[in-house]
CSV table of N, CA and C in Angstrom, one decimal:
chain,number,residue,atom,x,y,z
O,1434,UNK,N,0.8,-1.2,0.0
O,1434,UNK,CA,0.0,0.0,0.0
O,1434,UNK,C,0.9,1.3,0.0
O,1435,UNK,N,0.2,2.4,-0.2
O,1435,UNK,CA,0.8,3.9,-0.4
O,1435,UNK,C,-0.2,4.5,0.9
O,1436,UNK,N,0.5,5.8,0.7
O,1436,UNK,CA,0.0,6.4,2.2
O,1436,UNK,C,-0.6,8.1,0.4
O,1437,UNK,N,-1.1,7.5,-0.4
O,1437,UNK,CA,-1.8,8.8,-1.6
O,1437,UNK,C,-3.0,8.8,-1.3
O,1438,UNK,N,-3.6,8.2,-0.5
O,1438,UNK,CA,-4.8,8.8,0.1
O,1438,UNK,C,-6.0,7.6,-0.8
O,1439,UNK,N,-5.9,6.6,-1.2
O,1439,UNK,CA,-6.2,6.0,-1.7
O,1439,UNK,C,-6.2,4.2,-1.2
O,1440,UNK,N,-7.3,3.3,-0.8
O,1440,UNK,CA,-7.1,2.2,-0.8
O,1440,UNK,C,-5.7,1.2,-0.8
O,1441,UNK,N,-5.6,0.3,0.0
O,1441,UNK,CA,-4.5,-0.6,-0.4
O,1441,UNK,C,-4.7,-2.4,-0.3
O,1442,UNK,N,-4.4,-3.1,-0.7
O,1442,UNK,CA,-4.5,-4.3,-0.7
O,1442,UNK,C,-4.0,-5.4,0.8
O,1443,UNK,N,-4.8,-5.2,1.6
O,1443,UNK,CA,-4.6,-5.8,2.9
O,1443,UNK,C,-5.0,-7.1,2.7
O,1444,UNK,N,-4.0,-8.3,2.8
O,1444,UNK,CA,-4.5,-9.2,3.2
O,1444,UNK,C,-5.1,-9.9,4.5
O,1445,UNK,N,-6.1,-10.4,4.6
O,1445,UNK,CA,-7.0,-11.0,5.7
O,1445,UNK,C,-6.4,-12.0,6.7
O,1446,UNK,N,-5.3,-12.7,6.0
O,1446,UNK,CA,-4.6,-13.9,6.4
O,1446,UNK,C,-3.9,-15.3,5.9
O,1447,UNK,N,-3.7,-16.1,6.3
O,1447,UNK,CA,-3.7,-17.4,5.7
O,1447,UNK,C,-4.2,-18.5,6.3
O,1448,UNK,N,-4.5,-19.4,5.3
O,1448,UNK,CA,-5.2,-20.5,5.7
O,1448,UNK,C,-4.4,-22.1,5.3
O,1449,UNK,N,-3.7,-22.5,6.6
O,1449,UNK,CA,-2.5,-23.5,7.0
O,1449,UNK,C,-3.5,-24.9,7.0
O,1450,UNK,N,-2.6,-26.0,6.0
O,1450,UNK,CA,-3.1,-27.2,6.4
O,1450,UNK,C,-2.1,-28.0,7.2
O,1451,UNK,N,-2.3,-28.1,8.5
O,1451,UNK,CA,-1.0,-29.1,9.0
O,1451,UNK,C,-1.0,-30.2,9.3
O,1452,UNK,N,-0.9,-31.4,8.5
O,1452,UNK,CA,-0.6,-32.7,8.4
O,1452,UNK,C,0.5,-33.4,9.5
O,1453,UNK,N,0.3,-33.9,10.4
O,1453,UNK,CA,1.1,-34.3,11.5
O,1453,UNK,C,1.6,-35.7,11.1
O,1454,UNK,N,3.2,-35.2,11.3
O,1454,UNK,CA,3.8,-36.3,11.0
O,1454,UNK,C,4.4,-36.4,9.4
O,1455,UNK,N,3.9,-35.6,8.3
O,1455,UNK,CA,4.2,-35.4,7.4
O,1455,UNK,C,5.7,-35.1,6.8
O,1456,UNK,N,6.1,-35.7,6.3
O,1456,UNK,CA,8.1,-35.6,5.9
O,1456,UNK,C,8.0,-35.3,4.3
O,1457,UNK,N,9.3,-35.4,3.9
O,1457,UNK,CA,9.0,-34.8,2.2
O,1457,UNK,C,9.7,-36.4,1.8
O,1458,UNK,N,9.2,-37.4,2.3
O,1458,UNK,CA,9.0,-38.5,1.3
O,1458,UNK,C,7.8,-38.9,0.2
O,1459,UNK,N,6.7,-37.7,0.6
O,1459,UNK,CA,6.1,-37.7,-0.6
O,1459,UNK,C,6.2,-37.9,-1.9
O,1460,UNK,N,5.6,-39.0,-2.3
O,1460,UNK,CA,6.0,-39.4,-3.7
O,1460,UNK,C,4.5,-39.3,-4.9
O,1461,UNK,N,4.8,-39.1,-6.0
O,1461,UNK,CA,3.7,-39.0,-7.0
O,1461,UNK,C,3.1,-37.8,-6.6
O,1462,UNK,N,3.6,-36.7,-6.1
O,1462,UNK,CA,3.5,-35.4,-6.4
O,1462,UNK,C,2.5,-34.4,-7.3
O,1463,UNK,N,1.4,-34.0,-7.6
O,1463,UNK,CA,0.9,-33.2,-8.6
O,1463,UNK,C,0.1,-32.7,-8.4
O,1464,UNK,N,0.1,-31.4,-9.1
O,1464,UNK,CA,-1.4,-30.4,-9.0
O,1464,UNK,C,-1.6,-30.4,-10.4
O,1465,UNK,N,-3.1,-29.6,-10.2
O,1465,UNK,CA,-3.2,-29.3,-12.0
O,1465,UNK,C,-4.3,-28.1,-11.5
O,1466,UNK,N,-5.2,-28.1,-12.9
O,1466,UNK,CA,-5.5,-26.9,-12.8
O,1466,UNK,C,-6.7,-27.2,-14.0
O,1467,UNK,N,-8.5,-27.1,-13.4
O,1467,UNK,CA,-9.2,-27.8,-14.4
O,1467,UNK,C,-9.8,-26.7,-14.7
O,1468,UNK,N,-9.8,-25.8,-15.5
O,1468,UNK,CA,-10.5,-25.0,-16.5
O,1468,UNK,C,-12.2,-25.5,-16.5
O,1469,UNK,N,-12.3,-26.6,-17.3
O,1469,UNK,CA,-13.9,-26.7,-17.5
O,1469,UNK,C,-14.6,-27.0,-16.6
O,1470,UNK,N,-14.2,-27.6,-14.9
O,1470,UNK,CA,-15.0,-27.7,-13.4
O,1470,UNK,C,-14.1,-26.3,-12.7
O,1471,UNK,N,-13.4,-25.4,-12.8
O,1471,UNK,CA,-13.1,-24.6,-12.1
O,1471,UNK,C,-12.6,-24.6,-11.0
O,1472,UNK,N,-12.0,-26.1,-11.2
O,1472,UNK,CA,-11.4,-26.9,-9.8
O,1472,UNK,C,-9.8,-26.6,-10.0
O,1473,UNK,N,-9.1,-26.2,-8.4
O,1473,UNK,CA,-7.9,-26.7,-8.7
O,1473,UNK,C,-7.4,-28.0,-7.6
O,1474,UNK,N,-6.8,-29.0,-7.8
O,1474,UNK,CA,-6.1,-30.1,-7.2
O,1474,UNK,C,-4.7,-30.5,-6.9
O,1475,UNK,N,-4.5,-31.0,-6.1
O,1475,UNK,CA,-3.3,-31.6,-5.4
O,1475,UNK,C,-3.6,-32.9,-4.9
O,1476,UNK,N,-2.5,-34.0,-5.9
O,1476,UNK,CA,-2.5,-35.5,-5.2
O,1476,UNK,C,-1.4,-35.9,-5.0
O,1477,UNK,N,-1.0,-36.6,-3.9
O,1477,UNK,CA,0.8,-37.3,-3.8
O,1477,UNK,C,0.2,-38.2,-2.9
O,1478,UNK,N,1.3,-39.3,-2.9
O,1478,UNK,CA,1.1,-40.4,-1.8
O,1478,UNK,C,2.4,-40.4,-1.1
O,1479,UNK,N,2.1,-40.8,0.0
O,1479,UNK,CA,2.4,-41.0,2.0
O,1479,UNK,C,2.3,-42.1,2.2
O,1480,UNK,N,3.5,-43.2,3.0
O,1480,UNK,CA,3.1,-44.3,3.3
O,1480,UNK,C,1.9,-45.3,2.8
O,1481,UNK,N,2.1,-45.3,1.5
O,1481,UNK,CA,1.0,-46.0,0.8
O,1481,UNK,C,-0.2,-45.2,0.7
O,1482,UNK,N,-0.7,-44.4,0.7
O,1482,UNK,CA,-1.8,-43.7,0.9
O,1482,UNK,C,-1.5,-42.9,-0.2
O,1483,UNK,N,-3.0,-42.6,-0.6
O,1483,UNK,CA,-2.8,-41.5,-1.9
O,1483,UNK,C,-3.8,-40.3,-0.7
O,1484,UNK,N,-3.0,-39.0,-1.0
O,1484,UNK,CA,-4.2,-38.2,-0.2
O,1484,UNK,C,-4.5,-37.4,-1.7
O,1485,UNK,N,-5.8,-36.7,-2.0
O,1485,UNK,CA,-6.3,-35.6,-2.4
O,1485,UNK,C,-6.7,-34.7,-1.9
O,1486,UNK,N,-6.7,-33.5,-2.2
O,1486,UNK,CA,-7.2,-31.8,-1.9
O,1486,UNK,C,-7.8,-31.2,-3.1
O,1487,UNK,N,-8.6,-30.9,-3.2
O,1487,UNK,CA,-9.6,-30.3,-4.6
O,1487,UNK,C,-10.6,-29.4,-3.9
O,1488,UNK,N,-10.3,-27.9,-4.5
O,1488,UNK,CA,-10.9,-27.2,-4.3
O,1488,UNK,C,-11.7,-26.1,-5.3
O,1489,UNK,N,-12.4,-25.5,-4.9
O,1489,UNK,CA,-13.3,-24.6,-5.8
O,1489,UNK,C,-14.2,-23.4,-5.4
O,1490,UNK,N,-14.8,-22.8,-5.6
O,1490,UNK,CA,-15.3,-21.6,-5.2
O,1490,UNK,C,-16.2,-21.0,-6.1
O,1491,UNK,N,-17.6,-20.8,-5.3
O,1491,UNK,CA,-18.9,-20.3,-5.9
O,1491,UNK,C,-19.1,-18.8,-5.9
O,1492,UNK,N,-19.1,-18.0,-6.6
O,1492,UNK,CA,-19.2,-17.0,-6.0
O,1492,UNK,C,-21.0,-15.8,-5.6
O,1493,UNK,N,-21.4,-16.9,-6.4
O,1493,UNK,CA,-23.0,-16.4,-6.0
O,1493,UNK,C,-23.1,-16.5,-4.5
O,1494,UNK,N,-22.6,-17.5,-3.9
O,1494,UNK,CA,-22.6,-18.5,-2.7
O,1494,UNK,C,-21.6,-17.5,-1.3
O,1495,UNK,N,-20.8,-17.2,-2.1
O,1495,UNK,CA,-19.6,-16.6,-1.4
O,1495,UNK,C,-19.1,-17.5,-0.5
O,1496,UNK,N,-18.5,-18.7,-1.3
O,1496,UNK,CA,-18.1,-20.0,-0.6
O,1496,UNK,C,-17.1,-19.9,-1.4
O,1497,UNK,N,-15.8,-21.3,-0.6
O,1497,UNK,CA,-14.7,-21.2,-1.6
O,1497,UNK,C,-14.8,-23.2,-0.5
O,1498,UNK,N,-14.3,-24.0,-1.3
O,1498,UNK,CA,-14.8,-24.9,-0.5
O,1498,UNK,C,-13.3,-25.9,-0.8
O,1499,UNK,N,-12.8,-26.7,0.1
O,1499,UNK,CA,-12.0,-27.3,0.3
O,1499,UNK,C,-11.8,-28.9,0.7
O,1500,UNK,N,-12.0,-30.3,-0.1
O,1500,UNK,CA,-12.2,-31.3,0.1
O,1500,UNK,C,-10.6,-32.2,0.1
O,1501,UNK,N,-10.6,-32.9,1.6
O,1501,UNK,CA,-10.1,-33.8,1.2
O,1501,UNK,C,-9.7,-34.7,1.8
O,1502,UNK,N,-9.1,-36.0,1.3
O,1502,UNK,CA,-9.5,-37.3,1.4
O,1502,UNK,C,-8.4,-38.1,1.3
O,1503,UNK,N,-8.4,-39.2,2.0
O,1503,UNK,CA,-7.2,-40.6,1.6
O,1503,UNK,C,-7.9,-41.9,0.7
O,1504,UNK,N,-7.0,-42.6,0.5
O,1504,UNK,CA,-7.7,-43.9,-0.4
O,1504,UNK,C,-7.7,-44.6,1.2
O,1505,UNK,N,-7.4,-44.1,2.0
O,1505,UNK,CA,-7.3,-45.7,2.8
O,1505,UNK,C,-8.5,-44.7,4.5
O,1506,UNK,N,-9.4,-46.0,4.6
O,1506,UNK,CA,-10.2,-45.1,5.9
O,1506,UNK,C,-9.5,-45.1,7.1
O,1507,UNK,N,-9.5,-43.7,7.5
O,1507,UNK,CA,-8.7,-43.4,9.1
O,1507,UNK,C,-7.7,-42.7,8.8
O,1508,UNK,N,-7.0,-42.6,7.4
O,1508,UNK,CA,-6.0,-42.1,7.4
O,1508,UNK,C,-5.8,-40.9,7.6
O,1509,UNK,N,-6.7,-39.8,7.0
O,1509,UNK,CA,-6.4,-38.3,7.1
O,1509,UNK,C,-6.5,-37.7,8.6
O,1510,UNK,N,-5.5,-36.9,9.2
O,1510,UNK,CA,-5.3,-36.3,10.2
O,1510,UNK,C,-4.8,-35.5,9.6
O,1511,UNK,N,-5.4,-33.9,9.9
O,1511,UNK,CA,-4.8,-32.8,10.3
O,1511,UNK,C,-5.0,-31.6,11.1
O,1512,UNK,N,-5.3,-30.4,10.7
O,1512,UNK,CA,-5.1,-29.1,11.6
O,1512,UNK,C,-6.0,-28.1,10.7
O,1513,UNK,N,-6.5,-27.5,10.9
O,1513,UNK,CA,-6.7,-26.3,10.1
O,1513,UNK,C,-6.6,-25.4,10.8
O,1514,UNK,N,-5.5,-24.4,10.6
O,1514,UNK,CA,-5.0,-23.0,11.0
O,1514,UNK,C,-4.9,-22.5,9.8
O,1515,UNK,N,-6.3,-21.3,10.8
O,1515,UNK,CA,-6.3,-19.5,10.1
O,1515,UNK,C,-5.4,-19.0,10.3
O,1516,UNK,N,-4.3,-17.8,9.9
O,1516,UNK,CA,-3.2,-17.7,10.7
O,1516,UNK,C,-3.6,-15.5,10.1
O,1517,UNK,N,-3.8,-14.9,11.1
O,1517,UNK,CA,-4.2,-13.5,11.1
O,1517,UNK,C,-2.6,-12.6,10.8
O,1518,UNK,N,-2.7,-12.3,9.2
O,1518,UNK,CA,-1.6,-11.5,9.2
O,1518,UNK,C,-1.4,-10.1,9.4
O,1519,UNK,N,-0.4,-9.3,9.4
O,1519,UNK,CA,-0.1,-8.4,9.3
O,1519,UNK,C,-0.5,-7.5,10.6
O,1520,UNK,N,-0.6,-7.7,11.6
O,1520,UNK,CA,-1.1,-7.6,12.8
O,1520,UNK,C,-0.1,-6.1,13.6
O,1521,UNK,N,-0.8,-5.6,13.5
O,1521,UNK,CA,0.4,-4.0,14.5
O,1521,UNK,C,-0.6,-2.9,14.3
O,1522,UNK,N,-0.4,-2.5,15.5
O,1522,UNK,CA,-1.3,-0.6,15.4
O,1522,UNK,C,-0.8,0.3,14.8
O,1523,UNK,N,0.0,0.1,13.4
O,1523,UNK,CA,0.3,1.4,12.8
O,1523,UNK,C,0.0,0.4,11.1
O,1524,UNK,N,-0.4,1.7,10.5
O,1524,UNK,CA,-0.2,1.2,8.7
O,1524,UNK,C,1.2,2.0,8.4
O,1525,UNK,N,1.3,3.5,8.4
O,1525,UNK,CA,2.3,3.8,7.5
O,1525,UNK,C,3.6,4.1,9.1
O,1526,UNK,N,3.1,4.7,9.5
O,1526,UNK,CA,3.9,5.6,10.8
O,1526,UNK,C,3.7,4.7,12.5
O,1527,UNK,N,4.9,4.6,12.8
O,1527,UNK,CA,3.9,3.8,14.5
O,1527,UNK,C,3.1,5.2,15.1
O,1528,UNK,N,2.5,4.7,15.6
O,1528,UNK,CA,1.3,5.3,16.7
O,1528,UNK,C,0.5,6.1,15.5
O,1529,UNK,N,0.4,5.6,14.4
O,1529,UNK,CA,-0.8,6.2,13.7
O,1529,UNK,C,-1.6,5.5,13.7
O,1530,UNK,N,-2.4,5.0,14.1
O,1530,UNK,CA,-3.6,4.4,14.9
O,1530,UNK,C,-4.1,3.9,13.4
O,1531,UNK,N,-3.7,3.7,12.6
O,1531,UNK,CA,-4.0,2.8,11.5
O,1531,UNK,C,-3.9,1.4,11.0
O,1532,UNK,N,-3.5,0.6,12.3
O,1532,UNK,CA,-3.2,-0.6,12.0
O,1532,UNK,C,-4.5,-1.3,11.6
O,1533,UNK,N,-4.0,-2.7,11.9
O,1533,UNK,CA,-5.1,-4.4,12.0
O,1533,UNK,C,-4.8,-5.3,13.0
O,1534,UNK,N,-6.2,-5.1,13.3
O,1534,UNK,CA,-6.8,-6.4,14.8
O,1534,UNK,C,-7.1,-7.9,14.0
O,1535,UNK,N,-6.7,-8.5,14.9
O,1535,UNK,CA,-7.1,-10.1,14.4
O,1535,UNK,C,-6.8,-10.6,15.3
O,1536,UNK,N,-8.2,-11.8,15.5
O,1536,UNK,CA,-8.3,-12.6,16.3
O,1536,UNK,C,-8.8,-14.1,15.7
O,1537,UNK,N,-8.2,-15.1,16.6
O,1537,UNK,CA,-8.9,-16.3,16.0
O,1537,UNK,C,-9.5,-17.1,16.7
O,1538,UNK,N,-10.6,-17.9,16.5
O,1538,UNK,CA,-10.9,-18.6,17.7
O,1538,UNK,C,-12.1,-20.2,17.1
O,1539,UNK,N,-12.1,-20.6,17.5
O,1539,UNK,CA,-13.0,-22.2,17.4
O,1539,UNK,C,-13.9,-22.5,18.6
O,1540,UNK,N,-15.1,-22.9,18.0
O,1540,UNK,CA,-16.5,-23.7,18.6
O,1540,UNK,C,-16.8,-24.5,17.8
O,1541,UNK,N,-16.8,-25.5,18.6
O,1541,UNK,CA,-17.7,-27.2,17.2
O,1541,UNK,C,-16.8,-27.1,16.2
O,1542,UNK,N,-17.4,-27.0,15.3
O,1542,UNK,CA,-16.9,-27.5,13.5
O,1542,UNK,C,-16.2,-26.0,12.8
O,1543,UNK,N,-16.6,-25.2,13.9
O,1543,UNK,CA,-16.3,-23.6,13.1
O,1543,UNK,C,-15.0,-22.9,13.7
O,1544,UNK,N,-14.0,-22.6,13.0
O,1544,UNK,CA,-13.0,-21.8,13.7
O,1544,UNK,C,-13.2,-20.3,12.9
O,1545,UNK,N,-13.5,-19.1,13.6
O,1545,UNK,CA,-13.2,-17.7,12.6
O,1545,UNK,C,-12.2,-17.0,12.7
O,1546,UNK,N,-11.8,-16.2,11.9
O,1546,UNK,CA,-10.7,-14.8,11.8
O,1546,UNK,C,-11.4,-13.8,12.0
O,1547,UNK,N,-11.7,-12.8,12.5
O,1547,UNK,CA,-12.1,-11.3,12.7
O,1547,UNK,C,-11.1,-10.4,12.8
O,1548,UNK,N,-11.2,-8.9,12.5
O,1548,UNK,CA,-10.6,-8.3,13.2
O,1548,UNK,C,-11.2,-7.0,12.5
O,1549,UNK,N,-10.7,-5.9,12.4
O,1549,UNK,CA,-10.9,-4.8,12.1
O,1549,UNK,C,-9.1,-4.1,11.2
O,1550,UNK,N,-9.4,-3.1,10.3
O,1550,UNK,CA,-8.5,-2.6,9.3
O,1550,UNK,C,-8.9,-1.1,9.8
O,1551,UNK,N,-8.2,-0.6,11.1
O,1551,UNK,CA,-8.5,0.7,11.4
O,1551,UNK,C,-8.3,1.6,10.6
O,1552,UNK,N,-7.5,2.0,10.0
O,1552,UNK,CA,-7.2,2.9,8.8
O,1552,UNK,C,-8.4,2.8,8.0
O,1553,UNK,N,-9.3,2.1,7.8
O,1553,UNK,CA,-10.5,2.2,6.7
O,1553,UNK,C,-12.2,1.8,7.5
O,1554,UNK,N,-11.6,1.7,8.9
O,1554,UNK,CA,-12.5,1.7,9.6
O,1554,UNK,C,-14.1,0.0,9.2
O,1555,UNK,N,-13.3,-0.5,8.6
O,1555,UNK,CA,-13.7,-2.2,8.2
O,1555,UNK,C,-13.5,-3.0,8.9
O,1556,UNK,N,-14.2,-3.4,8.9
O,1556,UNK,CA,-14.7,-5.0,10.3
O,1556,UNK,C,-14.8,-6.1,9.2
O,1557,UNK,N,-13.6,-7.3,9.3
O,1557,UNK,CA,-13.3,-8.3,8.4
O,1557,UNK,C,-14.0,-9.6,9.5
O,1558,UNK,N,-14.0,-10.7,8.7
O,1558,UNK,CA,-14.3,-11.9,9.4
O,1558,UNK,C,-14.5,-12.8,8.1
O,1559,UNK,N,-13.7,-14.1,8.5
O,1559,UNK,CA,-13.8,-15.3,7.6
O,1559,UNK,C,-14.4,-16.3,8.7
O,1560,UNK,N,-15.2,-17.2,8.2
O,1560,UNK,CA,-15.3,-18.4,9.1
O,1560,UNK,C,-14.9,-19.7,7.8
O,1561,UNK,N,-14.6,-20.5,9.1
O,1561,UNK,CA,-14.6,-22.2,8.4
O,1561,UNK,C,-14.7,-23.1,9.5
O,1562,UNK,N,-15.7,-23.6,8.6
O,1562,UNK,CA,-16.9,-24.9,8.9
O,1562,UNK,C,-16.1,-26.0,8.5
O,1563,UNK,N,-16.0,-26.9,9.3
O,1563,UNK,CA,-15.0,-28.5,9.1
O,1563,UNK,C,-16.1,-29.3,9.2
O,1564,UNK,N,-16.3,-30.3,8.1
O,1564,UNK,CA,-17.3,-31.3,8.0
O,1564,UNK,C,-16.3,-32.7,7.7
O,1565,UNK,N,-15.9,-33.4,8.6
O,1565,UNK,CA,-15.3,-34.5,8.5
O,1565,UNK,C,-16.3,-35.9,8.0
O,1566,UNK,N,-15.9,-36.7,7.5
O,1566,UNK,CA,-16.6,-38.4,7.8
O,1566,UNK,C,-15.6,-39.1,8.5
O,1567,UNK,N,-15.9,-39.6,9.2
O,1567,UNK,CA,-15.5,-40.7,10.2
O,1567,UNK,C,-14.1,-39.8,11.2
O,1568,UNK,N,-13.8,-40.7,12.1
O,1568,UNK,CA,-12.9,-40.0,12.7
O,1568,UNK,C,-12.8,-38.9,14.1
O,1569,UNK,N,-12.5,-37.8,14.5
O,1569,UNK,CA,-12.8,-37.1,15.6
O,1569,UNK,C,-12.1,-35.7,15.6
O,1570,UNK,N,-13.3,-34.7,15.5
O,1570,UNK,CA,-12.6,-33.6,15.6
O,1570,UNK,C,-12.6,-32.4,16.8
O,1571,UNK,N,-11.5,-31.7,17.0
O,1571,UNK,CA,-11.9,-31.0,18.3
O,1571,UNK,C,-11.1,-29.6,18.0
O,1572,UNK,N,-12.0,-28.6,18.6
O,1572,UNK,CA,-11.9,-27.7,18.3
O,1572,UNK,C,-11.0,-26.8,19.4
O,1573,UNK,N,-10.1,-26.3,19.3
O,1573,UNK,CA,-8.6,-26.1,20.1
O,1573,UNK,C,-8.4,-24.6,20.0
O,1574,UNK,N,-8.4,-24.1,21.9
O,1574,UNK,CA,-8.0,-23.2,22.1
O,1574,UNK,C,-7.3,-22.1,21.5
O,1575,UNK,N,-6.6,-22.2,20.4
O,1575,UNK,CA,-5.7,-21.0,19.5
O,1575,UNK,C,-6.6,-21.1,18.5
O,1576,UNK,N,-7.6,-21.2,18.1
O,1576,UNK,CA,-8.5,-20.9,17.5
O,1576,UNK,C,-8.4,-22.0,16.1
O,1577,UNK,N,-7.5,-23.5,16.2
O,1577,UNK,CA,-7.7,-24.3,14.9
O,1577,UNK,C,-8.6,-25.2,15.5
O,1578,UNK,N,-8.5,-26.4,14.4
O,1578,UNK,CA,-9.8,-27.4,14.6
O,1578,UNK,C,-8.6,-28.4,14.4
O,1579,UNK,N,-8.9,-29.5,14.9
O,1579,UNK,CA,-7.9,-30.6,14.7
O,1579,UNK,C,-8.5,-32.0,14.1
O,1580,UNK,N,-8.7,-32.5,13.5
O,1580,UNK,CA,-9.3,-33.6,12.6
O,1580,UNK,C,-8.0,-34.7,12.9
O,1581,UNK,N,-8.7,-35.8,13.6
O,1581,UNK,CA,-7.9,-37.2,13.3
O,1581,UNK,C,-8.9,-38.6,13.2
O,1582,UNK,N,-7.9,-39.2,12.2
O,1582,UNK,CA,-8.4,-40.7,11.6
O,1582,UNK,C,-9.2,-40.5,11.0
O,1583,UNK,N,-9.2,-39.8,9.9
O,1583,UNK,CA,-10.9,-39.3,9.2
O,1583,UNK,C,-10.7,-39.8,7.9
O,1584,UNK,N,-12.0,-40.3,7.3
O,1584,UNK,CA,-12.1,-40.7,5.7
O,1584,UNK,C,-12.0,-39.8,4.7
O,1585,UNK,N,-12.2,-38.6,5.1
O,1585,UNK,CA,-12.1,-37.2,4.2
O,1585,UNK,C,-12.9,-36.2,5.2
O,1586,UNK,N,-12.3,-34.8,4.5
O,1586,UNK,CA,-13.3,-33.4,5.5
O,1586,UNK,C,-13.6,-32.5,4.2
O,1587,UNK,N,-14.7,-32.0,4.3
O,1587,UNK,CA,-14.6,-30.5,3.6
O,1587,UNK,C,-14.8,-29.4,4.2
O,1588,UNK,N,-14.1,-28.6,3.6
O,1588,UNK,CA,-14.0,-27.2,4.4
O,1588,UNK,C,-14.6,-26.2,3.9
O,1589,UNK,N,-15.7,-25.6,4.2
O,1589,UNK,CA,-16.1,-24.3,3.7
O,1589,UNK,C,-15.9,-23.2,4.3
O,1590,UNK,N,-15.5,-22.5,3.7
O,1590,UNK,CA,-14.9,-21.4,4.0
O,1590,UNK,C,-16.1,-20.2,3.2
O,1591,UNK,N,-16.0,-19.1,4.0
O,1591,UNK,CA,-16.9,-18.1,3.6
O,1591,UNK,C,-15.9,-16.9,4.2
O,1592,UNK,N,-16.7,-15.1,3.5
O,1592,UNK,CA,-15.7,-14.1,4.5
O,1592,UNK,C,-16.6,-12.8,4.1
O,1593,UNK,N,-16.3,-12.1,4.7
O,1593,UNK,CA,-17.4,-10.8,4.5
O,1593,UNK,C,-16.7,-9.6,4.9
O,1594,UNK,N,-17.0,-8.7,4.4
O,1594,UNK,CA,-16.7,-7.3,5.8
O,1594,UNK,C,-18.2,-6.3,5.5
O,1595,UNK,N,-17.6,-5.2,6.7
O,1595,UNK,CA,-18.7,-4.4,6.5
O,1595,UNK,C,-18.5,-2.9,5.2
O,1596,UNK,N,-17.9,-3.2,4.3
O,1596,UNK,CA,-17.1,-2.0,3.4
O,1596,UNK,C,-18.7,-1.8,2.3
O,1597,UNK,N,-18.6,-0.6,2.3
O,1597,UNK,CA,-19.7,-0.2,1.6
O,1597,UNK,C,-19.0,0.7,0.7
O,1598,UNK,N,-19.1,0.7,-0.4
O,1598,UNK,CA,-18.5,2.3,-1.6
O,1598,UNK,C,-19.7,3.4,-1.4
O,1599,UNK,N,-19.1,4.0,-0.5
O,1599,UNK,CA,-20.1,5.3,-0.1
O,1599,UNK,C,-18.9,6.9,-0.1
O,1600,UNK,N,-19.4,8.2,0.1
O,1600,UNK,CA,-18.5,9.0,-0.3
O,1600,UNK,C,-17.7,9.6,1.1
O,1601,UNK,N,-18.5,8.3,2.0
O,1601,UNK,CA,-18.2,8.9,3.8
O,1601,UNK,C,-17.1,8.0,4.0
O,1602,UNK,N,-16.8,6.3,3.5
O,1602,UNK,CA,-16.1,6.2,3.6
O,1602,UNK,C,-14.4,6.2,2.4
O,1603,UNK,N,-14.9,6.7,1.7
O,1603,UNK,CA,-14.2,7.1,0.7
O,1603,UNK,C,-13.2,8.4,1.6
O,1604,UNK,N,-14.0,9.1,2.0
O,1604,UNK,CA,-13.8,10.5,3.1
O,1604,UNK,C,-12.6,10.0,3.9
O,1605,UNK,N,-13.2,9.0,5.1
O,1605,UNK,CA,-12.2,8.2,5.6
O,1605,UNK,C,-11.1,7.7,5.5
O,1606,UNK,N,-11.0,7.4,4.1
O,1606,UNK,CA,-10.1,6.4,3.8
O,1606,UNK,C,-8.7,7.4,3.4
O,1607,UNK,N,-9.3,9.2,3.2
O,1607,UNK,CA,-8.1,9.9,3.0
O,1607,UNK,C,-7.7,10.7,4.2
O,1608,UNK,N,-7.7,9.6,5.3
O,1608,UNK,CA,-7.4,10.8,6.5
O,1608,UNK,C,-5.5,11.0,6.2
């Protein structure tokens, strides 16, 4: 971003898959990229196991959805961490009260990101909803979700703010 009195491109965060126990003997390796389902994928195999990740995103829906699976049942274990970037009370100057708040947290199946983009005075929030088959999930104090022994999960992911193109906060946005 610039401090020209105009908008900048803040990112909301990242969204971490952590596979426990995972080493780089992964073998059979590949993504691709499908044009005519508007899917993108990743498959490699682990200890005999083939895992997949295939994902996609609606946008009538304002879903972005994340599935995935082993060939063998029990096998998938992991983590889903939101991880809140860019995090400090200043954008251009310290103590210009322009920074970003972020918090993360989990209940049941849902862990969110919130925070606020003081400089533009927007209130952010992503949620994701973890839908496992088989297996056991629990949802953990630092705000991830932990999935083990599961046949596959999907993850939906949604995100919003409250930003409206109006000329008040247009106003705002050139303090």
């Amino acid at each position: 971003g610039t401090d020209q009195g105009y908008g900048a491109y803040q990112p909301w965060g990242d969204i971490w898959f952590d596979y426990s126990g995972l080493t780089t003997s992964v073998t059979n390796y590949q993504r691709d990229l499908l044009l005519d389902t508007a899917e993108a994928r990743v498959f490699y195999d682990y200890k005999g196991v083939t895992y997949n990740r295939t994902y996609f995103a609606n946008y009538p829906d304002n879903v972005t959805v994340a599935k995935l699976d082993a060939s063998q049942k029990g096998a998938l274990t992991f983590t889903l961490r939101p991880e809140a970037t860019y995090i400090r009370d200043y954008l251009y100057t310290k103590d210009d009260g322009l920074g970003k708040t972020g918090t993360i947290t989990a209940s049941g199946d849902t862990s969110i990101l919130s925070g606020t983009f003081a400089g533009y005075n927007i209130n952010y929030e992503a949620q994701f909803k973890v839908i496992p088959v088989g297996g056991t999930m629990t949802a953990n104090a630092d705000g991830t979700i932990t999935v083990e022994n599961a046949d596959s999960a999907v993850i939906l992911i949604t995100a919003g703010t409250n930003y409206e193109m109006t000329s008040e906060m247009m106003a705002a946005s050139n303090k």
